[in-house]
């Protein structure tokens, strides 16, 4: 692979198993901009075979350890898989591969696993737009599974994890953790619940709390199973994978998988349109104009319709 | 009042207590368009004194009867108030005043009460944008209270009711009603819960269900009280009004009222900007272009970024 390879050449190399090409494509996607859109164009038609699994939960819930245990379980069956760790708090992850090796050290030398962190990028849409692009790179590179693990439960991370085919929500034993999950909006996106660190006191109570909340909001459709696991020992990893498989079978059997994916890509297009329209308006505004208009509206000097006229006036010029 | 009065003249007339002028202003707001924006400009600086109360809940929960009972209670204290009944399902309510007289007949001859229905309008943003404008008309006309009652619990109605200073969620006794409330997203917007028809079996259970759900999601901030009422007899109407007053005192005491209102008007401006940008893009597109692009994206022929290029291309011309 020449150092000046084009995105198309990199995609071709990635499809023959060139891991360095995959890594470079992900760096391009993470940076954003026109080169990233070239990668997007090159991978879109090649993608669609990979199944995506989002894993989310509060910081400290042991998501990384649980993911590692699940990866180890899957690898025993010989299946290849990739992991995207989403970390909006990290300003830059150009050197993330080293960090990832430390994080999931046991898989560092396994060619059947590809692990990569993604952090905030400067370009519009950030992780909510970069993640599906990164998934398509891994998909086009032939990984049949892409696990998307989030570091925290910020709004973006919940969106990103919720935009997977199957979303796993990880909670811990102890009073209040299911409450935190509900507050973070995780009840709505969960397809599978995992009570991780289930060897600690309170695991039964937490599982019971989750079941109670589901009783109250049961939609009559898929009801997320609650699985106990201990990431550090690998206990329960097989059951977690089994629950993911059951949800996948449900989505495939009901035709919901295709619907979900179509809705997802439309939502992605909507988000791109929104971001680009916003950028267009911003580019037409004088710096600080929106803030000045907001202040006038708050002070009662300007009604919202006149404010919109002022902001959008450059568009009509 | 001349039949050809301008919006400004109508606003002046409304401020002197001319009910016909208020009715005409609301019709203009309901129709939308440039005349409505003139009304918006004329009322914005005059508004801010009225306190808004949203009432929502499933169809059949007895919201209208409960609202009527609350109105009767408030009128006994001599305070004036107005009611906006939001009904997105009705295609047109030009003749709504007659309907409203039937609905809340006991107040038809009371000059201290102004009742009006609002239905779907053709213009962009619909009820989510028309409602705050209508509230400002009633506010500028000097009503110290505006009750916003929704007919159902569709997304728009939940948004509209949730955008009041105090939001009252009405449920009924019996298994499952609190569940329905949770599914409709009403737990998040409730400042006060009313178990209406509380003379029926199951009222205690429903109140208990609501408290349980709040235990699970307690934020440590304002906890919505659960009030029992019987709209048809007026029982509990005083307690409902008292709970609304307690929430108002909480918002005013904590400074949250000002914050909420500022956030609300910013959200209104955002919605107007979004709608107008969308309209701008639509106006630039060939009819059916988005549908064709969507189909290409769904079929894998076009990636989302290229799709956005195609849709937004006219903007750069």
XYZ file of C-alpha atoms in Angstrom, chain B residues 1-297:
297
model
C -64.520 47.658 15.246
C -64.523 47.972 11.453
C -64.630 44.700 9.549
C -61.325 45.536 7.832
C -59.382 46.196 11.068
C -55.639 45.589 10.885
C -53.976 43.155 13.293
C -52.644 46.128 15.266
C -56.133 47.622 15.557
C -57.510 44.252 16.631
C -54.841 43.937 19.325
C -55.708 47.405 20.627
C -59.410 46.469 20.694
C -58.635 43.150 22.438
C -56.800 45.020 25.164
C -59.918 47.023 25.960
C -61.907 43.827 26.493
C -63.390 43.419 22.995
C -64.079 39.670 22.874
C -64.879 39.695 19.173
C -61.436 41.171 18.502
C -59.819 38.392 20.562
C -61.755 35.791 18.575
C -60.689 37.337 15.264
C -57.044 37.490 16.336
C -57.151 33.809 17.262
C -58.646 32.977 13.861
C -55.805 34.857 12.176
C -53.230 32.993 14.279
C -54.943 29.702 13.469
C -54.820 30.423 9.716
C -51.134 31.348 9.858
C -49.234 33.230 7.196
C -48.035 36.818 7.095
C -51.090 38.281 8.849
C -50.486 35.873 11.738
C -46.895 37.043 11.968
C -48.170 40.619 12.208
C -50.297 39.513 15.170
C -47.196 37.854 16.617
C -45.218 41.058 16.317
C -48.017 43.103 17.880
C -48.565 40.820 20.887
C -45.045 39.695 21.776
C -43.962 42.743 23.764
C -47.394 42.959 25.433
C -47.303 39.368 26.688
C -45.599 37.780 29.690
C -48.081 38.431 32.478
C -50.268 35.364 31.887
C -49.535 32.044 33.565
C -50.134 28.995 31.336
C -51.407 25.599 32.478
C -51.363 22.610 30.103
C -53.855 19.790 30.661
C -53.323 16.528 28.823
C -54.237 12.862 29.046
C -55.828 10.110 26.987
C -59.081 10.722 25.095
C -61.951 9.930 27.438
C -60.003 10.805 30.578
C -62.497 13.581 31.222
C -60.120 16.476 30.645
C -62.848 18.749 29.316
C -65.139 18.087 32.286
C -62.245 18.521 34.700
C -61.229 21.766 32.993
C -64.804 23.005 33.290
C -64.824 22.142 37.015
C -61.518 23.960 37.535
C -62.832 26.974 35.606
C -65.937 27.050 37.833
C -63.726 26.915 40.936
C -61.472 29.733 39.720
C -64.453 31.876 38.704
C -65.849 31.659 42.246
C -62.735 33.581 43.326
C -63.489 36.195 40.655
C -60.314 35.635 38.613
C -60.648 35.801 34.831
C -59.248 33.024 32.702
C -59.159 31.627 29.192
C -59.104 28.115 27.776
C -57.497 26.939 24.532
C -58.678 23.471 23.504
C -56.107 21.940 21.142
C -57.568 19.451 18.693
C -55.218 18.381 15.899
C -57.733 15.846 14.605
C -60.332 18.443 13.657
C -59.703 19.727 10.152
C -61.203 23.135 10.745
C -62.684 24.952 13.700
C -63.904 28.188 12.206
C -67.223 27.494 13.911
C -65.633 26.280 17.088
C -67.191 28.913 19.271
C -70.563 27.194 19.025
C -68.954 23.846 19.791
C -67.148 25.341 22.744
C -70.397 26.759 24.090
C -71.856 23.285 24.026
C -68.739 21.715 25.528
C -68.490 24.095 28.432
C -72.032 25.358 28.467
C -72.087 26.550 32.040
C -69.481 29.214 31.209
C -71.037 30.372 27.933
C -72.555 33.506 29.404
C -69.656 34.317 31.733
C -67.653 37.299 30.487
C -64.750 36.365 32.745
C -64.061 33.197 30.732
C -62.899 32.947 27.146
C -62.958 29.489 25.527
C -61.615 28.635 22.114
C -60.701 25.517 20.131
C -57.664 25.347 17.871
C -57.274 22.736 15.159
C -54.744 21.719 12.554
C -53.713 24.480 10.236
C -52.154 24.206 6.844
C -49.114 26.322 7.567
C -45.775 24.969 8.656
C -45.213 24.076 12.270
C -48.933 23.652 12.852
C -50.154 23.662 16.401
C -46.726 23.631 18.003
C -46.181 27.123 16.575
C -49.777 28.385 16.607
C -50.352 27.623 20.290
C -47.733 29.966 21.786
C -48.962 32.681 19.425
C -52.558 32.120 20.548
C -51.421 32.194 24.176
C -49.787 35.571 23.577
C -53.041 36.924 22.102
C -54.917 35.903 25.271
C -52.045 37.177 27.417
C -51.996 40.547 25.658
C -55.807 40.666 26.017
C -55.300 40.630 29.756
C -56.231 37.106 30.816
C -54.039 36.254 33.816
C -54.509 32.498 33.247
C -54.479 30.500 30.007
C -55.449 26.827 30.308
C -54.299 24.760 27.326
C -56.328 21.585 27.102
C -55.420 18.902 24.556
C -57.950 16.480 23.114
C -55.597 13.500 22.802
C -52.034 12.521 23.621
C -50.413 12.609 20.186
C -46.863 13.838 19.965
C -47.874 17.385 19.102
C -50.364 17.532 21.952
C -47.770 16.282 24.431
C -45.342 18.930 23.163
C -47.952 21.657 23.369
C -49.125 20.697 26.869
C -45.533 20.254 28.024
C -44.674 23.783 26.883
C -46.912 25.349 29.560
C -45.669 26.828 32.814
C -47.417 24.029 34.722
C -48.468 20.778 33.035
C -51.292 18.692 34.485
C -51.526 15.068 33.366
C -54.981 13.514 33.764
C -55.327 9.736 34.143
C -58.214 7.482 35.111
C -58.558 4.699 37.675
C -57.962 1.183 36.521
C -55.127 -1.046 35.560
C -52.951 0.212 32.789
C -53.793 3.879 32.719
C -50.570 4.933 34.374
C -48.790 2.613 31.932
C -50.431 4.370 29.009
C -49.357 7.697 30.488
C -45.764 6.486 30.660
C -45.886 5.190 27.092
C -47.220 8.509 25.838
C -44.246 10.311 27.397
C -46.411 12.002 30.012
C -44.253 11.095 33.022
C -41.557 13.469 31.809
C -43.807 16.496 31.344
C -46.107 16.143 34.372
C -45.895 18.772 37.098
C -49.200 17.642 38.619
C -51.032 14.315 38.204
C -54.802 14.146 38.495
C -56.568 10.818 38.907
C -59.908 11.897 37.482
C -63.133 9.882 37.949
C -61.657 9.043 41.353
C -65.043 7.786 42.563
C -64.512 4.679 40.437
C -62.761 1.475 41.503
C -58.989 1.408 41.175
C -58.251 5.060 41.924
C -55.959 4.154 44.818
C -54.112 1.597 42.693
C -53.555 4.126 39.888
C -52.292 6.740 42.356
C -49.997 4.078 43.808
C -48.708 3.105 40.324
C -47.879 6.733 39.617
C -46.032 7.095 42.913
C -44.090 3.885 42.187
C -43.005 5.137 38.806
C -41.920 8.415 40.373
C -39.961 6.502 43.046
C -38.032 4.825 40.244
C -37.269 7.999 38.373
C -37.100 10.562 41.171
C -34.882 13.424 40.099
C -34.692 15.066 43.485
C -36.327 18.187 42.065
C -40.076 18.961 41.985
C -42.070 15.793 42.588
C -45.514 15.984 40.958
C -48.308 15.634 43.521
C -51.061 13.108 42.709
C -54.504 14.656 43.197
C -57.854 12.793 43.102
C -60.783 14.537 41.410
C -64.257 13.908 40.009
C -64.757 16.331 37.139
C -68.510 15.734 36.838
C -69.202 16.781 40.457
C -66.401 19.299 40.827
C -64.936 17.310 43.681
C -61.185 17.862 43.905
C -61.199 20.895 41.593
C -60.003 23.104 44.464
C -57.183 20.654 45.216
C -56.152 20.577 41.545
C -55.991 24.373 41.521
C -54.057 24.344 44.781
C -51.495 21.909 43.326
C -51.101 24.146 40.274
C -50.557 27.094 42.599
C -47.970 25.169 44.614
C -46.048 24.339 41.454
C -46.244 27.947 40.343
C -44.884 29.099 43.703
C -42.063 26.567 43.348
C -41.148 27.824 39.865
C -41.301 31.450 40.911
C -39.391 30.883 44.140
C -36.589 28.933 42.456
C -36.221 31.261 39.491
C -37.072 28.306 37.244
C -40.080 30.072 35.720
C -37.929 32.667 33.968
C -35.476 29.991 32.805
C -38.273 27.788 31.473
C -39.842 30.649 29.582
C -36.557 31.756 28.053
C -35.773 28.184 27.001
C -39.290 27.882 25.554
C -39.036 30.944 23.354
C -35.577 29.852 22.148
C -37.055 26.457 21.289
C -39.863 28.238 19.464
C -37.331 30.237 17.450
C -35.393 27.035 16.687
C -38.582 25.396 15.461
C -39.436 28.384 13.265
C -35.911 28.392 11.810
C -36.077 24.643 11.169
C -39.479 24.892 9.505
C -38.454 27.802 7.335
C -35.159 26.201 6.312
C -37.066 23.041 5.449
C -39.539 25.100 3.434
C -36.649 26.834 1.699
C -35.089 23.504 0.723
C -38.457 22.100 -0.361
C -39.039 25.159 -2.529
C -35.724 24.577 -4.273
C -36.353 20.911 -4.954
C -38.087 19.423 -7.925
C -41.326 17.756 -6.792
C -40.602 14.169 -5.793
C -36.829 14.686 -5.663
C -36.503 13.740 -2.003
C -38.583 10.599 -2.534
C -36.372 9.586 -5.470
C -33.226 10.215 -3.433
C -34.666 8.279 -0.475
C -35.360 5.313 -2.737
C -31.797 5.412 -4.093
C -30.412 5.514 -0.553
